[in-house]
Each structure stands twice: as structure tokens, then as C-alpha cells.
Amino acid sequence: MKKQIFLLVAFISTLSLLLAGCGTASEDNSSGSDGQDKKVLEMATSADFAPFESRDASGEIVGFDVDLAKYVAEELGYELEIKDMKFDGLVGALQSGRVDMVLAGMSATENRSENVDFSTAYNHSGEMFVTLKDSNVKKLEDIEGKKIGVQLGTIQQEGAETLQEDYDFELKTVDDGTTLIQELISNRIDVAYMDKSVATGYIEEQGLAGFDDPTTSSPGMAIAFPKGSDLVEDVNEVLAKAEENGKLQELKDKWLNEEQ
Ligand code: ARG
């Protein structure tokens, strides 16, 4: 009996060693991080901003920015790796060199340009106020006395703070873009102030209402890099090519709403 138990234990430990061995081997192969064949380009995004970046039903990050990043990586001979983080942490991730670039529908503002370098702009959008269908907020002046939500660290947060100089309303910041619409639907805010291309998607899908902000003139969206990155020039060349050969238009047709 003792001998049988000993054999069983020996068998199980051999088996687990074998299994553990398989695990690490296949992990090493698939990560490719130290397999020198292809250089890795680490991109960060905040996958809460459809149609630019969001997670599909299987949890994969998809969208306009993802397709554009794949095209850039392919053109420059890199393998693309995507890290998902809070929008508010993206500039910091570039500054500390944790990632090589950011595609997150990020507007190339002068403030951000003090800390990161931007490519040429690849898309222009505006801002919208999104409300429930039966809301009495129908124009800019109606935001007076209301509760308005924005995503933390965005130009919409800055824009709303500027609007507060002229209108008296309560401002709520949330750090995840997808919860902003949840806040609206569950009546915790009266208005979500957000990027127009993102807003139009929600309005259509969720049966919401909304109107354009007549006061904004936001800078275009661009790819961000750590200050001084060599990638900027190469990526700008790829973007110019994408503009010329119709790739950029193809991606806009695939992901963005008509009037872009
Ligand atoms: N364009 C706006 C900005 O730069 C919002 C971008 C938000 N992006 C996101 N992936 N949540 O501030």
C-alpha cells in the first residue's frame, strides 16, 4: 500500500512538472518579448471611447485607433502590443517611458504638448451635450443649474470648467468614459458632455438626445509620444501615406459617423 501511494505521489509530481514545463514554454513563445524576430511597439489607450477604442463582446480592444495603430506598426515593421489604462494616466505613462505611444482619441492640446510630442492630427471632432430623450436641456443656456458629467482629464473637463465661468452648474468627473453614459441613464447626472463622434454613437444606440456645443474649437486628435521620441517623424510619414492612399478614409468610413 505504502509503495502504491509513493508511486502515485511520484507520478503526480512528474505530471505537474511536465505540465508546468509546457506552460512556461508556450508562454515564452507567444509573448515573443525576448524572441528577437520582431520589435514590439507598446501602445497605451483607454478602451472606453467607442468608436475609437472599446472592448468587443469577447473582450478584445477594437476601434478606429486600434486599426490605425496596427497599420502604423505594420508599416514600420513592429509588432503591436496594447495596454489599457485610465485616460487620466496616459500622459504619465508616456512621460515615464512605460509605453511608446498613445492612441486614445487624444486631442493635441498646447497644455499636453508641454509634456508629450504629438503626430500630425488624424481626425477632427467637436463636443456635444448628451441628455435623456425627454430632457428639458435643449440648448447651451439650459445647462444652468444642472448636473453635468465629464471624463476625468479630458478636454471636455477643461471645457466644462471654462463654461462654469458663464453658467452656474454642478460638475461631476468620472474616470471611466463608459460609466458617464451609465450616470446619465440612471439619472445621476442631467447631461454628459463629451466628444461628438462618441456622443452620436450613444445617442443612436441608446435612444438619447443631444445638441452641439457652439462654443468649442477643439484641436484634432493625434498620436502622442514621449518627448523627443524618434518615432514621431516615422509615424508622421506613415500618416501622410495613409492620407494619400485612402487608408485613413477607409478607417473613417468603417468606424466613424457620416459627417466626419
Ligand atoms: N478628445 C478628448 C481629449 O483628448 C477625449 C479623449 C478621451 N479618450 C478616451 N479614450 N477616453 O481629452
Short mmCIF file of C-alpha atoms and ligand atoms in Angstrom, two decimals:
data_model
loop_
_atom_site.label_atom_id
_atom_site.label_comp_id
_atom_site.label_asym_id
_atom_site.label_seq_id
_atom_site.Cartn_x
_atom_site.Cartn_y
_atom_site.Cartn_z
CA MET A 1 0.00 0.00 0.00
CA LYS A 2 2.80 2.39 1.00
CA LYS A 3 4.56 1.63 -2.24
CA GLN A 4 1.42 2.34 -4.24
CA ILE A 5 0.97 5.69 -2.56
CA PHE A 6 4.61 6.50 -3.18
CA LEU A 7 4.21 5.68 -6.87
CA LEU A 8 1.08 7.77 -7.10
CA VAL A 9 2.80 10.77 -5.50
CA ALA A 10 5.80 10.32 -7.76
CA PHE A 11 3.52 10.10 -10.78
CA ILE A 12 1.55 13.23 -9.83
CA SER A 13 4.67 15.29 -9.18
CA THR A 14 6.22 14.21 -12.50
CA LEU A 15 2.98 15.11 -14.24
CA SER A 16 2.80 18.53 -12.63
CA LEU A 17 6.43 19.22 -13.51
CA LEU A 18 5.69 18.30 -17.10
CA LEU A 19 2.60 20.49 -17.20
CA ALA A 20 4.42 23.43 -15.62
CA GLY A 21 7.16 22.98 -18.20
CA CYS A 22 4.64 23.13 -21.05
CA GLY A 23 3.06 26.25 -19.62
CA THR A 24 6.17 28.36 -19.47
CA ALA A 25 7.43 27.16 -22.83
CA SER A 26 4.27 28.13 -24.66
CA GLU A 27 4.05 31.42 -22.77
CA ASP A 28 7.57 32.29 -23.86
CA ASN A 29 6.73 31.55 -27.46
CA SER A 30 3.51 33.50 -27.57
CA SER A 31 4.68 36.61 -25.73
CA GLY A 32 7.56 36.99 -28.15
CA SER A 33 9.08 39.58 -25.84
CA ASP A 34 12.52 38.06 -25.91
CA GLY A 35 12.21 36.33 -29.26
CA GLN A 36 14.18 38.94 -31.19
CA ASP A 37 12.39 38.41 -34.53
CA LYS A 38 10.11 41.48 -34.37
CA LYS A 39 10.43 44.73 -32.44
CA VAL A 40 7.49 45.50 -30.18
CA LEU A 41 5.68 48.82 -30.24
CA GLU A 42 3.86 49.38 -26.96
CA MET A 43 0.76 51.44 -27.30
CA ALA A 44 -1.48 52.57 -24.48
CA THR A 45 -5.12 53.53 -24.75
CA SER A 46 -8.22 53.90 -22.65
CA ALA A 47 -10.74 51.46 -24.11
CA ASP A 48 -13.83 53.37 -23.02
CA PHE A 49 -14.30 55.55 -26.08
CA ALA A 50 -16.16 53.82 -28.92
CA PRO A 51 -15.80 54.02 -31.91
CA PHE A 52 -12.11 54.90 -31.33
CA GLU A 53 -11.38 52.19 -28.74
CA SER A 54 -13.62 49.89 -26.79
CA ARG A 55 -13.87 46.21 -25.89
CA ASP A 56 -15.93 43.93 -28.10
CA ALA A 57 -18.06 41.05 -26.78
CA SER A 58 -15.00 38.81 -26.50
CA GLY A 59 -13.06 41.43 -24.52
CA GLU A 60 -10.74 42.37 -27.36
CA ILE A 61 -9.87 46.06 -27.79
CA VAL A 62 -11.16 47.27 -31.16
CA GLY A 63 -11.82 50.55 -32.93
CA PHE A 64 -10.54 53.23 -35.25
CA ASP A 65 -7.41 53.90 -33.18
CA VAL A 66 -6.60 50.20 -32.92
CA ASP A 67 -6.82 49.74 -36.69
CA LEU A 68 -4.75 52.86 -37.26
CA ALA A 69 -2.12 51.71 -34.75
CA LYS A 70 -1.96 48.29 -36.44
CA TYR A 71 -1.39 49.97 -39.79
CA VAL A 72 1.37 52.19 -38.35
CA ALA A 73 3.05 49.23 -36.64
CA GLU A 74 2.90 47.12 -39.78
CA GLU A 75 4.30 49.89 -41.99
CA LEU A 76 7.21 50.40 -39.60
CA GLY A 77 7.88 46.70 -39.04
CA TYR A 78 6.76 46.46 -35.43
CA GLU A 79 4.58 44.05 -33.54
CA LEU A 80 1.85 46.00 -31.73
CA GLU A 81 1.07 45.49 -28.07
CA ILE A 82 -1.82 47.33 -26.43
CA LYS A 83 -2.12 48.33 -22.79
CA ASP A 84 -5.45 49.51 -21.45
CA MET A 85 -5.43 52.19 -18.75
CA LYS A 86 -7.42 55.11 -17.39
CA PHE A 87 -7.40 58.08 -19.76
CA ASP A 88 -6.10 60.29 -17.00
CA GLY A 89 -2.96 58.13 -16.67
CA LEU A 90 -1.92 58.10 -20.34
CA VAL A 91 0.29 61.21 -20.41
CA GLY A 92 2.07 59.95 -17.29
CA ALA A 93 2.67 56.56 -18.93
CA LEU A 94 4.40 58.34 -21.83
CA GLN A 95 6.40 60.63 -19.56
CA SER A 96 7.75 57.72 -17.54
CA GLY A 97 8.58 55.84 -20.75
CA ARG A 98 6.31 52.90 -19.86
CA VAL A 99 4.81 52.95 -23.37
CA ASP A 100 5.99 54.10 -26.81
CA MET A 101 2.83 55.82 -27.98
CA VAL A 102 -0.75 56.61 -27.10
CA LEU A 103 -3.76 56.43 -29.40
CA ALA A 104 -6.83 57.33 -27.39
CA GLY A 105 -8.73 59.91 -29.39
CA MET A 106 -6.40 62.31 -27.64
CA SER A 107 -6.69 65.92 -28.70
CA ALA A 108 -3.34 67.57 -29.35
CA THR A 109 -3.70 70.46 -26.91
CA GLU A 110 -0.99 73.01 -26.15
CA ASN A 111 -1.03 72.04 -22.48
CA ARG A 112 -0.34 68.39 -23.24
CA SER A 113 2.34 69.40 -25.75
CA GLU A 114 4.42 70.62 -22.83
CA ASN A 115 4.74 67.02 -21.66
CA VAL A 116 4.41 64.86 -24.78
CA ASP A 117 5.04 65.11 -28.53
CA PHE A 118 2.17 64.75 -30.98
CA SER A 119 1.97 63.43 -34.52
CA THR A 120 0.01 65.34 -37.13
CA ALA A 121 -3.75 65.21 -36.47
CA TYR A 122 -5.61 62.22 -37.88
CA ASN A 123 -9.18 63.23 -37.02
CA HIS A 124 -11.25 66.25 -36.02
CA SER A 125 -14.34 66.21 -33.86
CA GLY A 126 -16.38 68.59 -31.72
CA GLU A 127 -18.22 68.48 -28.41
CA MET A 128 -21.82 67.60 -27.62
CA PHE A 129 -24.17 67.77 -24.67
CA VAL A 130 -25.96 64.42 -24.35
CA THR A 131 -29.23 64.12 -22.42
CA LEU A 132 -32.11 61.71 -21.95
CA LYS A 133 -34.71 61.89 -24.71
CA ASP A 134 -37.34 63.76 -22.68
CA SER A 135 -34.88 66.22 -21.09
CA ASN A 136 -35.67 69.93 -20.93
CA VAL A 137 -32.00 70.73 -21.58
CA LYS A 138 -32.10 71.57 -25.27
CA LYS A 139 -29.61 74.38 -25.72
CA LEU A 140 -26.49 75.75 -24.05
CA GLU A 141 -28.34 78.18 -21.73
CA ASP A 142 -30.37 75.30 -20.29
CA ILE A 143 -27.31 73.80 -18.55
CA GLU A 144 -27.71 76.45 -15.84
CA GLY A 145 -28.43 74.77 -12.50
CA LYS A 146 -27.96 71.25 -13.90
CA LYS A 147 -25.53 68.46 -13.05
CA ILE A 148 -23.04 67.82 -15.85
CA GLY A 149 -20.70 64.84 -16.15
CA VAL A 150 -17.34 64.67 -17.95
CA GLN A 151 -14.48 62.20 -18.15
CA LEU A 152 -11.54 62.99 -15.88
CA GLY A 153 -8.50 64.52 -17.57
CA THR A 154 -10.21 65.21 -20.89
CA ILE A 155 -10.52 68.45 -22.80
CA GLN A 156 -14.23 68.17 -22.03
CA GLN A 157 -13.42 68.53 -18.34
CA GLU A 158 -11.40 71.66 -19.15
CA GLY A 159 -14.15 72.94 -21.46
CA ALA A 160 -16.84 72.43 -18.84
CA GLU A 161 -14.72 74.27 -16.26
CA THR A 162 -14.47 77.20 -18.68
CA LEU A 163 -18.25 77.10 -19.22
CA GLN A 164 -18.67 77.34 -15.46
CA GLU A 165 -17.36 80.90 -15.69
CA ASP A 166 -20.55 81.81 -17.57
CA TYR A 167 -23.04 79.25 -16.30
CA ASP A 168 -23.73 78.01 -12.84
CA PHE A 169 -23.90 74.22 -12.84
CA GLU A 170 -22.56 71.28 -10.86
CA LEU A 171 -19.69 69.35 -12.45
CA LYS A 172 -19.11 65.65 -11.85
CA THR A 173 -15.96 63.91 -13.15
CA VAL A 174 -15.82 60.15 -13.71
CA ASP A 175 -12.61 58.36 -14.60
CA ASP A 176 -14.14 55.81 -16.96
CA GLY A 177 -15.79 57.03 -20.16
CA THR A 178 -18.35 54.24 -20.32
CA THR A 179 -19.70 55.00 -16.86
CA LEU A 180 -20.51 58.53 -18.00
CA ILE A 181 -23.45 57.29 -20.06
CA GLN A 182 -24.49 54.97 -17.21
CA GLU A 183 -24.58 58.01 -14.93
CA LEU A 184 -26.89 59.75 -17.39
CA ILE A 185 -29.21 56.79 -17.93
CA SER A 186 -29.52 56.21 -14.20
CA ASN A 187 -30.29 59.91 -13.61
CA ARG A 188 -27.20 60.66 -11.52
CA ILE A 189 -26.29 63.47 -13.95
CA ASP A 190 -28.54 65.56 -16.24
CA VAL A 191 -26.05 65.98 -19.07
CA ALA A 192 -22.96 64.14 -20.32
CA TYR A 193 -20.54 66.49 -22.05
CA MET A 194 -18.42 64.54 -24.49
CA ASP A 195 -16.72 64.14 -27.85
CA LYS A 196 -19.19 64.44 -30.70
CA SER A 197 -18.21 61.27 -32.60
CA VAL A 198 -18.58 59.25 -29.40
CA ALA A 199 -21.82 61.02 -28.43
CA THR A 200 -23.57 60.38 -31.74
CA GLY A 201 -23.00 56.63 -31.31
CA TYR A 202 -24.60 56.61 -27.86
CA ILE A 203 -27.50 58.82 -28.98
CA GLU A 204 -28.32 56.39 -31.76
CA GLU A 205 -27.79 53.16 -29.82
CA GLN A 206 -29.38 54.17 -26.54
CA GLY A 207 -32.16 56.41 -27.85
CA LEU A 208 -30.75 59.55 -26.20
CA ALA A 209 -30.88 63.20 -27.28
CA GLY A 210 -28.18 65.84 -27.61
CA PHE A 211 -27.01 69.07 -29.16
CA ASP A 212 -23.69 70.53 -30.33
CA ASP A 213 -21.65 72.83 -28.16
CA PRO A 214 -21.44 76.02 -30.21
CA THR A 215 -18.53 77.36 -28.14
CA THR A 216 -15.81 74.75 -28.74
CA SER A 217 -12.99 74.53 -31.21
CA SER A 218 -11.02 71.54 -30.02
CA PRO A 219 -7.70 70.63 -31.63
CA GLY A 220 -7.53 67.48 -33.75
CA MET A 221 -6.81 64.02 -32.37
CA ALA A 222 -3.22 62.89 -32.74
CA ILE A 223 -0.87 60.11 -31.69
CA ALA A 224 1.13 61.04 -28.59
CA PHE A 225 4.74 60.05 -27.83
CA PRO A 226 7.25 60.62 -25.05
CA LYS A 227 9.02 63.96 -25.55
CA GLY A 228 11.83 63.65 -28.06
CA SER A 229 10.77 60.23 -29.37
CA ASP A 230 12.34 59.23 -32.72
CA LEU A 231 9.05 57.68 -33.69
CA VAL A 232 7.29 60.99 -34.37
CA GLU A 233 8.87 61.56 -37.77
CA ASP A 234 8.41 57.98 -38.98
CA VAL A 235 4.80 57.90 -37.81
CA ASN A 236 4.06 61.24 -39.49
CA GLU A 237 5.32 59.74 -42.74
CA VAL A 238 3.00 56.77 -42.32
CA LEU A 239 0.07 59.10 -41.56
CA ALA A 240 0.79 61.16 -44.69
CA LYS A 241 0.86 57.95 -46.70
CA ALA A 242 -2.41 56.78 -45.13
CA GLU A 243 -3.98 60.08 -46.09
CA GLU A 244 -2.76 59.75 -49.67
CA ASN A 245 -3.54 56.12 -50.33
CA GLY A 246 -7.05 56.28 -48.86
CA LYS A 247 -6.32 54.11 -45.78
CA LEU A 248 -7.37 56.88 -43.39
CA GLN A 249 -10.62 57.44 -45.26
CA GLU A 250 -11.25 53.70 -45.29
CA LEU A 251 -10.93 53.61 -41.49
CA LYS A 252 -13.20 56.66 -41.12
CA ASP A 253 -15.82 55.01 -43.32
CA LYS A 254 -15.54 51.82 -41.27
CA TRP A 255 -15.75 53.34 -37.78
CA LEU A 256 -16.97 56.93 -37.74
CA ASN A 257 -20.34 58.52 -38.41
CA GLU A 258 -21.16 60.02 -41.81
CA GLU A 259 -20.44 63.68 -41.29
CA GLN A 260 -16.82 63.22 -40.12
N1 ARG B 1 -10.56 64.06 -27.14
C1 ARG B 1 -10.70 64.19 -25.74
C2 ARG B 1 -9.38 64.57 -25.08
O1 ARG B 1 -8.36 64.49 -25.65
C3 ARG B 1 -11.26 62.95 -25.06
C4 ARG B 1 -10.48 61.71 -25.29
C5 ARG B 1 -10.96 60.57 -24.41
N2 ARG B 1 -10.40 59.32 -24.84
C6 ARG B 1 -10.64 58.13 -24.27
N3 ARG B 1 -10.07 57.06 -24.81
N4 ARG B 1 -11.41 58.02 -23.23
O2 ARG B 1 -9.36 64.96 -23.96
#
